[in-house]
PDB file of C-alpha atoms in Angstrom:
ATOM      1  CA  MET A   1      -9.142  30.383  28.197  1.00 38.00           C
ATOM      2  CA  ARG A   2      -5.336  28.470  26.680  1.00 36.00           C
ATOM      3  CA  LYS A   3      -4.539  30.849  24.843  1.00 37.00           C
ATOM      4  CA  LEU A   4      -5.095  33.436  27.181  1.00 35.00           C
ATOM      5  CA  LEU A   5      -2.804  31.538  29.593  1.00 37.00           C
ATOM      6  CA  ALA A   6      -0.141  31.277  26.628  1.00 40.00           C
ATOM      7  CA  ALA A   7      -0.454  35.133  25.877  1.00 38.00           C
ATOM      8  CA  ALA A   8       0.028  36.041  29.470  1.00 39.00           C
ATOM      9  CA  LEU A   9       3.118  33.895  30.504  1.00 40.00           C
ATOM     10  CA  CYS A  10       4.876  35.305  27.374  1.00 43.00           C
ATOM     11  CA  LEU A  11       4.147  38.865  28.661  1.00 37.00           C
ATOM     12  CA  VAL A  12       4.664  38.182  32.512  1.00 40.00           C
ATOM     13  CA  VAL A  13       7.788  36.105  32.394  1.00 41.00           C
ATOM     14  CA  THR A  14       8.773  36.728  29.009  1.00 40.00           C
ATOM     15  CA  THR A  15      10.641  32.976  28.686  1.00 43.00           C
ATOM     16  CA  GLY A  16      10.009  30.607  26.674  1.00 43.00           C
ATOM     17  CA  CYS A  17       7.843  31.648  23.992  1.00 48.00           C
ATOM     18  CA  GLY A  18      10.678  32.003  20.775  1.00 45.00           C
ATOM     19  CA  ALA A  19      12.824  33.774  23.049  1.00 45.00           C
ATOM     20  CA  LYS A  20      16.396  33.893  23.121  1.00 47.00           C
ATOM     21  CA  VAL A  21      19.075  33.124  26.166  1.00 48.00           C
ATOM     22  CA  GLU A  22      20.964  35.819  27.056  1.00 51.00           C
ATOM     23  CA  ARG A  23      24.451  34.974  28.149  1.00 49.00           C
ATOM     24  CA  SER A  24      28.190  36.106  28.753  1.00 42.00           C
ATOM     25  CA  GLU A  25      31.411  35.083  27.372  1.00 42.00           C
ATOM     26  CA  ASP A  26      31.769  33.499  31.203  1.00 45.00           C
ATOM     27  CA  ALA A  27      28.961  31.404  30.850  1.00 46.00           C
ATOM     28  CA  LYS A  28      30.079  29.951  28.006  1.00 50.00           C
ATOM     29  CA  SER A  29      33.517  28.274  29.555  1.00 54.00           C
ATOM     30  CA  ALA A  30      33.259  27.937  33.270  1.00 79.00           C
ATOM     31  CA  ALA A  31      32.358  25.289  35.106  1.00 95.00           C
ATOM     32  CA  VAL A  32      29.127  25.109  37.140  1.00 97.00           C
ATOM     33  CA  THR A  33      28.875  23.124  40.446  1.00 97.00           C
ATOM     34  CA  LEU A  34      24.937  22.522  41.317  1.00 98.00           C
ATOM     35  CA  THR A  35      23.618  20.320  44.564  1.00 97.00           C
ATOM     36  CA  ASN A  36      21.060  18.050  42.458  1.00 96.00           C
ATOM     37  CA  CYS A  37      19.488  15.297  44.703  1.00 94.00           C
ATOM     38  CA  GLY A  38      21.947  16.142  48.252  1.00 92.00           C
ATOM     39  CA  ARG A  39      25.168  15.557  45.966  1.00 93.00           C
ATOM     40  CA  GLU A  40      27.736  18.274  44.652  1.00 96.00           C
ATOM     41  CA  VAL A  41      27.595  17.864  40.416  1.00 97.00           C
ATOM     42  CA  THR A  42      30.061  20.059  38.860  1.00 97.00           C
ATOM     43  CA  TYR A  43      29.464  20.175  35.308  1.00 98.00           C
ATOM     44  CA  GLU A  44      32.515  21.630  32.583  1.00 96.00           C
ATOM     45  CA  LYS A  45      30.505  23.288  30.001  1.00 95.00           C
ATOM     46  CA  VAL A  46      27.007  24.837  29.738  1.00 97.00           C
ATOM     47  CA  PRO A  47      25.605  22.130  27.569  1.00 98.00           C
ATOM     48  CA  GLU A  48      24.684  22.687  23.907  1.00 97.00           C
ATOM     49  CA  ARG A  49      22.519  19.375  23.236  1.00 98.00           C
ATOM     50  CA  VAL A  50      20.492  18.671  26.091  1.00 98.00           C
ATOM     51  CA  VAL A  51      17.890  15.805  25.807  1.00 98.00           C
ATOM     52  CA  THR A  52      15.388  15.232  28.182  1.00 98.00           C
ATOM     53  CA  ASN A  53      12.408  12.429  29.168  1.00 97.00           C
ATOM     54  CA  ASP A  54       8.996  13.486  29.927  1.00 95.00           C
ATOM     55  CA  VAL A  55       6.455  16.483  29.713  1.00 94.00           C
ATOM     56  CA  GLY A  56       7.156  17.961  32.890  1.00 95.00           C
ATOM     57  CA  ILE A  57      10.260  18.024  32.238  1.00 97.00           C
ATOM     58  CA  THR A  58      10.780  19.056  28.918  1.00 97.00           C
ATOM     59  CA  GLU A  59       8.898  22.226  29.776  1.00 97.00           C
ATOM     60  CA  LEU A  60      11.441  23.293  32.451  1.00 98.00           C
ATOM     61  CA  MET A  61      13.732  23.799  29.757  1.00 98.00           C
ATOM     62  CA  LEU A  62      11.074  25.706  26.997  1.00 98.00           C
ATOM     63  CA  ALA A  63       9.940  27.814  30.223  1.00 97.00           C
ATOM     64  CA  LEU A  64      13.234  29.038  30.814  1.00 98.00           C
ATOM     65  CA  GLY A  65      13.875  29.486  27.384  1.00 97.00           C
ATOM     66  CA  LEU A  66      16.406  26.923  26.375  1.00 98.00           C
ATOM     67  CA  GLU A  67      15.057  24.994  22.859  1.00 98.00           C
ATOM     68  CA  ASP A  68      18.153  26.310  21.540  1.00 97.00           C
ATOM     69  CA  ARG A  69      20.298  24.355  23.770  1.00 98.00           C
ATOM     70  CA  MET A  70      18.017  20.657  23.140  1.00 98.00           C
ATOM     71  CA  ALA A  71      18.802  18.121  21.165  1.00 98.00           C
ATOM     72  CA  GLY A  72      15.673  16.128  21.436  1.00 97.00           C
ATOM     73  CA  PHE A  73      12.896  14.755  23.895  1.00 97.00           C
ATOM     74  CA  ALA A  74      11.243  11.242  24.438  1.00 96.00           C
ATOM     75  CA  MET A  75       7.685  11.730  25.531  1.00 93.00           C
ATOM     76  CA  PRO A  76       4.695   9.033  25.057  1.00 89.00           C
ATOM     77  CA  ASP A  77       2.167  11.320  23.037  1.00 81.00           C
ATOM     78  CA  ASP A  78      -0.514  10.087  25.760  1.00 74.00           C
ATOM     79  CA  LYS A  79       0.521  13.372  28.130  1.00 67.00           C
ATOM     80  CA  GLY A  80      -1.844  15.881  26.809  1.00 65.00           C
ATOM     81  CA  ASP A  81      -2.632  17.863  23.661  1.00 70.00           C
ATOM     82  CA  LEU A  82       0.778  20.011  23.181  1.00 80.00           C
ATOM     83  CA  SER A  83      -0.836  21.920  20.367  1.00 77.00           C
ATOM     84  CA  ASP A  84      -2.336  24.954  22.394  1.00 80.00           C
ATOM     85  CA  VAL A  85       0.571  25.037  25.269  1.00 86.00           C
ATOM     86  CA  PRO A  86       2.526  28.331  26.113  1.00 88.00           C
ATOM     87  CA  TRP A  87       5.529  26.715  24.900  1.00 90.00           C
ATOM     88  CA  LYS A  88       4.274  24.947  21.673  1.00 90.00           C
ATOM     89  CA  ASP A  89       6.792  27.172  19.787  1.00 92.00           C
ATOM     90  CA  GLY A  90       9.266  25.376  21.514  1.00 94.00           C
ATOM     91  CA  TYR A  91       8.199  22.231  20.962  1.00 94.00           C
ATOM     92  CA  ASP A  92       8.012  22.904  17.237  1.00 93.00           C
ATOM     93  CA  LYS A  93      11.420  23.703  17.337  1.00 96.00           C
ATOM     94  CA  VAL A  94      12.810  20.454  19.187  1.00 96.00           C
ATOM     95  CA  ARG A  95      13.134  17.027  17.764  1.00 96.00           C
ATOM     96  CA  TRP A  96      11.456  14.391  19.477  1.00 95.00           C
ATOM     97  CA  LEU A  97      13.064  11.381  19.681  1.00 96.00           C
ATOM     98  CA  SER A  98      11.079   8.658  21.299  1.00 95.00           C
ATOM     99  CA  LYS A  99       7.259   8.719  22.047  1.00 93.00           C
ATOM    100  CA  ASP A 100       8.684   5.863  24.848  1.00 93.00           C
ATOM    101  CA  GLN A 101      11.652   6.945  27.188  1.00 93.00           C
ATOM    102  CA  LEU A 102      15.381   7.635  26.305  1.00 97.00           C
ATOM    103  CA  THR A 103      17.605   4.578  25.784  1.00 96.00           C
ATOM    104  CA  LYS A 104      21.230   4.833  25.408  1.00 96.00           C
ATOM    105  CA  GLU A 105      20.704   4.649  21.915  1.00 97.00           C
ATOM    106  CA  ASN A 106      18.524   7.661  20.886  1.00 96.00           C
ATOM    107  CA  VAL A 107      20.592   9.739  23.820  1.00 98.00           C
ATOM    108  CA  LEU A 108      23.930   8.962  21.646  1.00 98.00           C
ATOM    109  CA  ASP A 109      22.405   9.183  18.081  1.00 97.00           C
ATOM    110  CA  ALA A 110      21.165  13.132  19.433  1.00 98.00           C
ATOM    111  CA  ARG A 111      25.056  13.204  20.575  1.00 98.00           C
ATOM    112  CA  ALA A 112      23.693  14.264  24.179  1.00 98.00           C
ATOM    113  CA  ASP A 113      25.946  16.332  26.176  1.00 98.00           C
ATOM    114  CA  LEU A 114      23.482  16.695  29.093  1.00 98.00           C
ATOM    115  CA  VAL A 115      20.562  14.243  30.080  1.00 98.00           C
ATOM    116  CA  PHE A 116      17.843  15.636  32.059  1.00 98.00           C
ATOM    117  CA  ALA A 117      15.653  12.703  33.858  1.00 98.00           C
ATOM    118  CA  GLY A 118      14.135  11.312  36.733  1.00 96.00           C
ATOM    119  CA  TRP A 119      13.876   8.154  38.719  1.00 94.00           C
ATOM    120  CA  SER A 120      10.381   6.684  36.850  1.00 89.00           C
ATOM    121  CA  TYR A 121      11.057   9.579  34.183  1.00 91.00           C
ATOM    122  CA  GLY A 122      13.382   7.964  31.977  1.00 95.00           C
ATOM    123  CA  PHE A 123      16.482   6.718  34.720  1.00 96.00           C
ATOM    124  CA  ARG A 124      15.950   3.064  35.827  1.00 95.00           C
ATOM    125  CA  GLU A 125      17.934   0.308  36.823  1.00 92.00           C
ATOM    126  CA  GLU A 126      16.071  -2.050  34.039  1.00 90.00           C
ATOM    127  CA  GLY A 127      18.363  -1.564  31.181  1.00 90.00           C
ATOM    128  CA  GLY A 128      20.908   0.289  33.215  1.00 94.00           C
ATOM    129  CA  PHE A 129      20.048   3.560  32.128  1.00 97.00           C
ATOM    130  CA  THR A 130      21.191   5.352  34.804  1.00 97.00           C
ATOM    131  CA  PRO A 131      23.349   8.780  35.696  1.00 97.00           C
ATOM    132  CA  GLU A 132      26.169   6.550  36.974  1.00 96.00           C
ATOM    133  CA  ALA A 133      25.731   4.417  33.379  1.00 97.00           C
ATOM    134  CA  LEU A 134      25.665   7.363  31.229  1.00 98.00           C
ATOM    135  CA  GLY A 135      28.342   8.937  32.997  1.00 97.00           C
ATOM    136  CA  LYS A 136      30.836   6.068  31.664  1.00 97.00           C
ATOM    137  CA  LEU A 137      29.222   6.569  28.330  1.00 97.00           C
ATOM    138  CA  GLY A 138      30.882  10.812  29.062  1.00 97.00           C
ATOM    139  CA  ILE A 139      27.718  12.187  28.387  1.00 98.00           C
ATOM    140  CA  PRO A 140      26.814  13.873  32.035  1.00 98.00           C
ATOM    141  CA  SER A 141      23.204  14.103  33.723  1.00 98.00           C
ATOM    142  CA  TYR A 142      20.694  16.090  35.865  1.00 98.00           C
ATOM    143  CA  ILE A 143      18.086  14.158  37.988  1.00 97.00           C
ATOM    144  CA  LEU A 144      14.784  15.669  38.366  1.00 96.00           C
ATOM    145  CA  THR A 145      14.624  16.795  41.867  1.00 95.00           C
ATOM    146  CA  GLU A 146      10.889  15.473  42.342  1.00 91.00           C
ATOM    147  CA  SER A 147      12.340  12.186  41.790  1.00 92.00           C
ATOM    148  CA  CYS A 148      15.180  11.817  43.854  1.00 92.00           C
ATOM    149  CA  ARG A 149      15.810   8.845  46.090  1.00 85.00           C
ATOM    150  CA  ASN A 150      15.345   9.818  49.397  1.00 74.00           C
ATOM    151  CA  SER A 151      17.038   7.610  52.114  1.00 62.00           C
ATOM    152  CA  ARG A 152      14.308   5.609  53.247  1.00 56.00           C
ATOM    153  CA  THR A 153      14.733   2.751  50.573  1.00 53.00           C
ATOM    154  CA  LYS A 154      16.603   2.580  47.321  1.00 57.00           C
ATOM    155  CA  THR A 155      12.946   3.325  45.417  1.00 63.00           C
ATOM    156  CA  SER A 156      11.113   5.941  47.714  1.00 72.00           C
ATOM    157  CA  ARG A 157      11.412   9.147  45.925  1.00 80.00           C
ATOM    158  CA  GLY A 158      11.584  12.901  47.348  1.00 79.00           C
ATOM    159  CA  ILE A 159      13.477  14.818  49.341  1.00 84.00           C
ATOM    160  CA  MET A 160      12.059  18.199  49.849  1.00 86.00           C
ATOM    161  CA  PRO A 161       8.588  19.585  49.617  1.00 86.00           C
ATOM    162  CA  PRO A 162       7.256  19.228  45.757  1.00 88.00           C
ATOM    163  CA  LEU A 163       6.662  23.240  45.102  1.00 93.00           C
ATOM    164  CA  ASP A 164      10.576  23.448  46.703  1.00 94.00           C
ATOM    165  CA  ALA A 165      12.426  20.870  44.000  1.00 94.00           C
ATOM    166  CA  LEU A 166      10.379  22.982  41.301  1.00 96.00           C
ATOM    167  CA  TYR A 167      12.041  25.877  42.480  1.00 97.00           C
ATOM    168  CA  ALA A 168      15.300  24.189  43.260  1.00 98.00           C
ATOM    169  CA  ASP A 169      15.474  22.571  39.745  1.00 98.00           C
ATOM    170  CA  LEU A 170      14.656  26.202  38.116  1.00 98.00           C
ATOM    171  CA  THR A 171      17.647  28.038  40.107  1.00 98.00           C
ATOM    172  CA  ASN A 172      20.203  25.409  39.334  1.00 98.00           C
ATOM    173  CA  LEU A 173      18.878  25.099  35.509  1.00 98.00           C
ATOM    174  CA  GLY A 174      18.829  29.066  35.653  1.00 98.00           C
ATOM    175  CA  LYS A 175      22.558  28.859  37.119  1.00 98.00           C
ATOM    176  CA  LEU A 176      24.039  26.060  34.714  1.00 98.00           C
ATOM    177  CA  PHE A 177      22.512  27.876  31.689  1.00 98.00           C
ATOM    178  CA  GLY A 178      23.214  31.665  32.301  1.00 97.00           C
ATOM    179  CA  VAL A 179      19.701  32.218  32.884  1.00 98.00           C
ATOM    180  CA  GLU A 180      19.607  33.125  36.115  1.00 98.00           C
ATOM    181  CA  LYS A 181      17.456  36.486  36.102  1.00 98.00           C
ATOM    182  CA  ARG A 182      14.711  34.297  33.438  1.00 98.00           C
ATOM    183  CA  ALA A 183      14.408  31.858  36.245  1.00 98.00           C
ATOM    184  CA  ALA A 184      14.260  34.182  39.203  1.00 98.00           C
ATOM    185  CA  ALA A 185      11.917  35.760  37.128  1.00 98.00           C
ATOM    186  CA  LEU A 186       9.526  32.159  36.667  1.00 98.00           C
ATOM    187  CA  ILE A 187       9.989  31.183  40.555  1.00 98.00           C
ATOM    188  CA  THR A 188       8.463  35.066  41.516  1.00 98.00           C
ATOM    189  CA  ASP A 189       5.562  34.951  39.256  1.00 98.00           C
ATOM    190  CA  PHE A 190       4.277  31.132  40.709  1.00 98.00           C
ATOM    191  CA  LYS A 191       5.100  31.880  43.962  1.00 98.00           C
ATOM    192  CA  LYS A 192       3.005  35.057  43.620  1.00 98.00           C
ATOM    193  CA  ARG A 193      -0.121  33.149  41.802  1.00 98.00           C
ATOM    194  CA  ILE A 194       0.319  30.320  44.009  1.00 98.00           C
ATOM    195  CA  ALA A 195       0.062  32.911  47.180  1.00 98.00           C
ATOM    196  CA  ASP A 196      -3.299  34.397  45.551  1.00 98.00           C
ATOM    197  CA  VAL A 197      -4.688  31.470  45.592  1.00 98.00           C
ATOM    198  CA  ARG A 198      -3.783  30.000  49.244  1.00 96.00           C
ATOM    199  CA  ALA A 199      -5.213  33.761  50.136  1.00 96.00           C
ATOM    200  CA  LYS A 200      -8.979  32.884  48.938  1.00 96.00           C
ATOM    201  CA  ALA A 201      -8.436  29.047  50.003  1.00 95.00           C
ATOM    202  CA  PRO A 202     -10.756  27.049  52.713  1.00 93.00           C
ATOM    203  CA  SER A 203      -8.919  27.099  56.143  1.00 91.00           C
ATOM    204  CA  GLY A 204      -9.344  25.069  59.205  1.00 91.00           C
ATOM    205  CA  THR A 205     -12.485  21.980  58.722  1.00 91.00           C
ATOM    206  CA  ASP A 206     -13.743  23.540  56.172  1.00 94.00           C
ATOM    207  CA  ARG A 207     -10.377  22.027  53.592  1.00 97.00           C
ATOM    208  CA  PRO A 208     -11.916  19.478  51.330  1.00 98.00           C
ATOM    209  CA  THR A 209      -9.583  15.929  51.919  1.00 98.00           C
ATOM    210  CA  VAL A 210      -8.821  14.879  48.564  1.00 98.00           C
ATOM    211  CA  PHE A 211      -7.588  11.430  47.479  1.00 98.00           C
ATOM    212  CA  LEU A 212      -5.266  11.525  43.881  1.00 98.00           C
ATOM    213  CA  TYR A 213      -6.216   8.897  41.403  1.00 98.00           C
ATOM    214  CA  ASP A 214      -3.811   7.809  38.670  1.00 97.00           C
ATOM    215  CA  SER A 215      -4.604   4.734  37.739  1.00 96.00           C
ATOM    216  CA  GLY A 216      -5.177   0.770  38.598  1.00 97.00           C
ATOM    217  CA  ARG A 217      -8.533  -1.220  39.369  1.00 97.00           C
ATOM    218  CA  ASP A 218      -7.333  -3.954  41.602  1.00 97.00           C
ATOM    219  CA  GLN A 219      -5.123  -1.509  43.445  1.00 97.00           C
ATOM    220  CA  PRO A 220      -4.814   2.406  42.636  1.00 98.00           C
ATOM    221  CA  PHE A 221      -1.521   4.498  41.969  1.00 97.00           C
ATOM    222  CA  THR A 222      -1.446   7.334  44.265  1.00 97.00           C
ATOM    223  CA  SER A 223       1.048  10.045  45.236  1.00 94.00           C
ATOM    224  CA  GLY A 224       2.433  10.827  48.885  1.00 92.00           C
ATOM    225  CA  ARG A 225       3.456  14.202  50.431  1.00 90.00           C
ATOM    226  CA  TYR A 226       6.549  14.334  47.943  1.00 87.00           C
ATOM    227  CA  GLY A 227       5.291  14.175  44.734  1.00 87.00           C
ATOM    228  CA  ALA A 228       3.891  17.128  43.147  1.00 92.00           C
ATOM    229  CA  PRO A 229      -0.263  16.522  43.989  1.00 95.00           C
ATOM    230  CA  GLU A 230       0.557  17.312  47.185  1.00 94.00           C
ATOM    231  CA  GLN A 231       1.805  20.695  47.435  1.00 94.00           C
ATOM    232  CA  ILE A 232      -1.144  21.451  44.531  1.00 97.00           C
ATOM    233  CA  ILE A 233      -3.469  19.890  46.885  1.00 98.00           C
ATOM    234  CA  THR A 234      -2.827  21.935  50.043  1.00 97.00           C
ATOM    235  CA  GLU A 235      -1.773  25.296  48.439  1.00 97.00           C
ATOM    236  CA  SER A 236      -5.302  24.811  46.259  1.00 97.00           C
ATOM    237  CA  GLY A 237      -7.068  24.901  49.900  1.00 97.00           C
ATOM    238  CA  GLY A 238      -7.619  20.644  49.914  1.00 98.00           C
ATOM    239  CA  VAL A 239      -5.883  18.419  52.575  1.00 98.00           C
ATOM    240  CA  ASN A 240      -3.921  15.443  50.794  1.00 98.00           C
ATOM    241  CA  VAL A 241      -5.643  11.693  52.604  1.00 98.00           C
ATOM    242  CA  MET A 242      -2.677  10.131  51.340  1.00 97.00           C
ATOM    243  CA  HIS A 243      -0.176  12.502  53.354  1.00 95.00           C
ATOM    244  CA  ASP A 244       1.258  10.173  56.078  1.00 94.00           C
ATOM    245  CA  LEU A 245       3.184   8.240  52.876  1.00 92.00           C
ATOM    246  CA  ALA A 246       6.945   9.522  52.902  1.00 87.00           C
ATOM    247  CA  ASP A 247       7.153   8.561  48.933  1.00 86.00           C
ATOM    248  CA  SER A 248       6.152  10.526  45.465  1.00 85.00           C
ATOM    249  CA  TRP A 249       4.314   8.003  43.848  1.00 89.00           C
ATOM    250  CA  THR A 250       3.132   4.625  44.954  1.00 92.00           C
ATOM    251  CA  THR A 251       0.385   1.990  44.936  1.00 96.00           C
ATOM    252  CA  VAL A 252      -1.610   1.701  48.358  1.00 97.00           C
ATOM    253  CA  GLY A 253      -4.902  -0.408  48.755  1.00 97.00           C
ATOM    254  CA  TRP A 254      -8.539   0.472  48.197  1.00 98.00           C
ATOM    255  CA  GLU A 255      -9.497   0.231  52.207  1.00 97.00           C
ATOM    256  CA  SER A 256      -7.208   2.975  53.016  1.00 97.00           C
ATOM    257  CA  VAL A 257      -8.569   5.127  50.045  1.00 98.00           C
ATOM    258  CA  VAL A 258     -12.113   3.919  51.744  1.00 98.00           C
ATOM    259  CA  GLU A 259     -10.955   4.575  55.097  1.00 98.00           C
ATOM    260  CA  ARG A 260      -9.842   8.160  54.790  1.00 98.00           C
ATOM    261  CA  ASN A 261     -13.368   8.974  52.658  1.00 98.00           C
ATOM    262  CA  PRO A 262     -12.187  11.642  51.048  1.00 98.00           C
ATOM    263  CA  ASP A 263     -14.266  14.552  50.191  1.00 98.00           C
ATOM    264  CA  VAL A 264     -12.858  14.807  46.379  1.00 98.00           C
ATOM    265  CA  ILE A 265     -11.054  12.482  44.114  1.00 98.00           C
ATOM    266  CA  VAL A 266      -8.757  13.826  41.546  1.00 98.00           C
ATOM    267  CA  VAL A 267      -8.133  12.148  38.276  1.00 98.00           C
ATOM    268  CA  CYS A 268      -4.882  11.837  36.631  1.00 97.00           C
ATOM    269  CA  ASP A 269      -5.854  12.814  33.000  1.00 94.00           C
ATOM    270  CA  TYR A 270      -3.465  10.368  30.334  1.00 91.00           C
ATOM    271  CA  GLY A 271      -2.898   6.940  29.243  1.00 86.00           C
ATOM    272  CA  ASP A 272      -5.008   4.707  27.275  1.00 89.00           C
ATOM    273  CA  VAL A 273      -7.782   5.120  29.624  1.00 94.00           C
ATOM    274  CA  SER A 274      -9.593   8.800  29.007  1.00 93.00           C
ATOM    275  CA  ALA A 275     -10.243  10.953  32.580  1.00 95.00           C
ATOM    276  CA  GLU A 276     -13.721  10.087  31.845  1.00 97.00           C
ATOM    277  CA  GLU A 277     -13.495   6.700  31.768  1.00 97.00           C
ATOM    278  CA  LYS A 278     -11.477   6.455  34.920  1.00 98.00           C
ATOM    279  CA  LYS A 279     -14.474   8.966  36.982  1.00 98.00           C
ATOM    280  CA  LYS A 280     -17.411   5.987  35.843  1.00 98.00           C
ATOM    281  CA  PHE A 281     -14.793   3.185  37.324  1.00 98.00           C
ATOM    282  CA  LEU A 282     -14.461   5.283  40.290  1.00 98.00           C
ATOM    283  CA  LEU A 283     -18.521   6.111  40.088  1.00 98.00           C
ATOM    284  CA  SER A 284     -19.268   2.271  40.002  1.00 97.00           C
ATOM    285  CA  HIS A 285     -16.436   0.775  42.231  1.00 98.00           C
ATOM    286  CA  PRO A 286     -18.315  -1.235  45.105  1.00 97.00           C
ATOM    287  CA  PRO A 287     -15.782  -0.681  47.651  1.00 97.00           C
ATOM    288  CA  LEU A 288     -16.171   3.413  47.179  1.00 98.00           C
ATOM    289  CA  ARG A 289     -20.123   3.551  47.252  1.00 97.00           C
ATOM    290  CA  ASP A 290     -20.465   5.097  50.873  1.00 97.00           C
ATOM    291  CA  VAL A 291     -17.415   7.434  49.927  1.00 98.00           C
ATOM    292  CA  SER A 292     -18.261  11.091  50.482  1.00 98.00           C
ATOM    293  CA  ALA A 293     -16.541  12.105  46.891  1.00 98.00           C
ATOM    294  CA  VAL A 294     -18.437   9.430  45.284  1.00 98.00           C
ATOM    295  CA  LYS A 295     -22.007   9.330  47.438  1.00 97.00           C
ATOM    296  CA  ASN A 296     -21.429  13.313  45.988  1.00 97.00           C
ATOM    297  CA  ARG A 297     -19.876  13.108  42.483  1.00 97.00           C
ATOM    298  CA  ARG A 298     -16.890  15.207  43.451  1.00 98.00           C
ATOM    299  CA  ILE A 299     -14.323  13.812  40.915  1.00 98.00           C
ATOM    300  CA  PHE A 300     -12.383  16.858  39.363  1.00 98.00           C
ATOM    301  CA  SER A 301      -9.807  15.837  36.457  1.00 97.00           C
ATOM    302  CA  LEU A 302      -6.427  17.539  35.845  1.00 97.00           C
ATOM    303  CA  ASP A 303      -3.624  16.684  32.712  1.00 94.00           C
ATOM    304  CA  TYR A 304      -0.485  14.366  33.801  1.00 93.00           C
ATOM    305  CA  VAL A 305       1.562  17.779  33.192  1.00 93.00           C
ATOM    306  CA  ASP A 306      -0.290  18.750  35.691  1.00 95.00           C
ATOM    307  CA  LEU A 307       0.391  16.640  38.338  1.00 95.00           C
ATOM    308  CA  VAL A 308       4.023  16.212  38.135  1.00 93.00           C
ATOM    309  CA  GLU A 309       6.814  18.831  38.818  1.00 95.00           C
ATOM    310  CA  SER A 310       6.476  21.328  35.914  1.00 96.00           C
ATOM    311  CA  PRO A 311       5.948  24.842  35.160  1.00 96.00           C
ATOM    312  CA  ARG A 312       2.081  23.969  34.683  1.00 95.00           C
ATOM    313  CA  ASN A 313       1.866  23.564  38.724  1.00 96.00           C
ATOM    314  CA  PRO A 314       0.955  26.851  39.473  1.00 97.00           C
ATOM    315  CA  SER A 315      -2.142  26.702  36.646  1.00 96.00           C
ATOM    316  CA  ALA A 316      -3.375  23.093  38.477  1.00 97.00           C
ATOM    317  CA  ILE A 317      -3.496  25.064  41.517  1.00 98.00           C
ATOM    318  CA  GLY A 318      -5.389  27.728  40.230  1.00 98.00           C
ATOM    319  CA  ARG A 319      -8.029  25.920  38.753  1.00 98.00           C
ATOM    320  CA  LEU A 320      -8.100  23.549  41.661  1.00 98.00           C
ATOM    321  CA  GLY A 321      -8.616  25.976  43.946  1.00 98.00           C
ATOM    322  CA  ALA A 322     -11.722  27.342  42.362  1.00 98.00           C
ATOM    323  CA  TYR A 323     -12.772  23.656  42.278  1.00 98.00           C
ATOM    324  CA  LEU A 324     -12.028  23.503  45.971  1.00 98.00           C
ATOM    325  CA  ARG A 325     -14.069  26.716  47.179  1.00 97.00           C
ATOM    326  CA  THR A 326     -16.900  25.133  45.557  1.00 96.00           C
ATOM    327  CA  VAL A 327     -16.799  22.128  47.298  1.00 96.00           C
ATOM    328  CA  ALA A 328     -16.126  23.680  50.665  1.00 94.00           C
ATOM    329  CA  GLY A 329     -19.222  26.185  50.001  1.00 86.00           C
ATOM    330  CA  GLU A 330     -21.771  23.140  49.334  1.00 80.00           C
ATOM    331  CA  ARG A 331     -20.602  21.666  52.455  1.00 72.00           C
TER     332      ARG A 331
END
């Protein structure tokens, strides 16, 4: 199935998969001004040595066929199997800088001329790895839109619906690197695939309620309305029970999960604790014994990269949509 998906993506969008980037001489020299996280940012030249942090961000570059503009990426090796993804050729061409996260040292070592990361996806106040600090070193940054800090607090993230954030970043990257047509083709394809799922989705009270479980035993780490899971769940035909949280990713209490009584729990598969181990924990955790998803053993797994802003979001919507239609038919 994954091989078929890879082939289909190469045919439909003609992006990545070893594709060469086409650009005019003007695109090589002209400054580009973009709106990123609500601010206008001017890039004096097309970056030639981009470094990225984390799998979703890296695959945004690869999906646009920009591996020749990359100097490396940082990514833990617990974020899923990369051997059979649509952008494997791109991964093979780009240096794996770190199996942790970007630092000033490996960015400087890579002679980076752009850092593409996000708050909690590389950028962090701890250790001073921020766009401001990199700017003082003469290195521009681009911030993942899903991670933009909103005006409520200094740490809450998300300024627009998650899929809009994906489209905004593809559009911006297309403009910056002179691949606007490729970016537009990706966006058109993604919107069509998502619309096809939406057309088949349950409606009204038939829509199953869904809780996203990332990790945590004492308190669960989950996603509010500004994280990618919000629209992945919604477009699939479900209702995110944590929609009221004005944040992207955050910690809640188990009592809030019990109170909302989700029909389905979606497990985020990554890290040292496998999806199967997370499922066993949820099914045996005493506070959840009367929760509908646990009583009916309705636990569905998606990979980490499916659930953060990435070009894999449409595929995740398709798979979760098929599952939720089955759940709706059972109730």
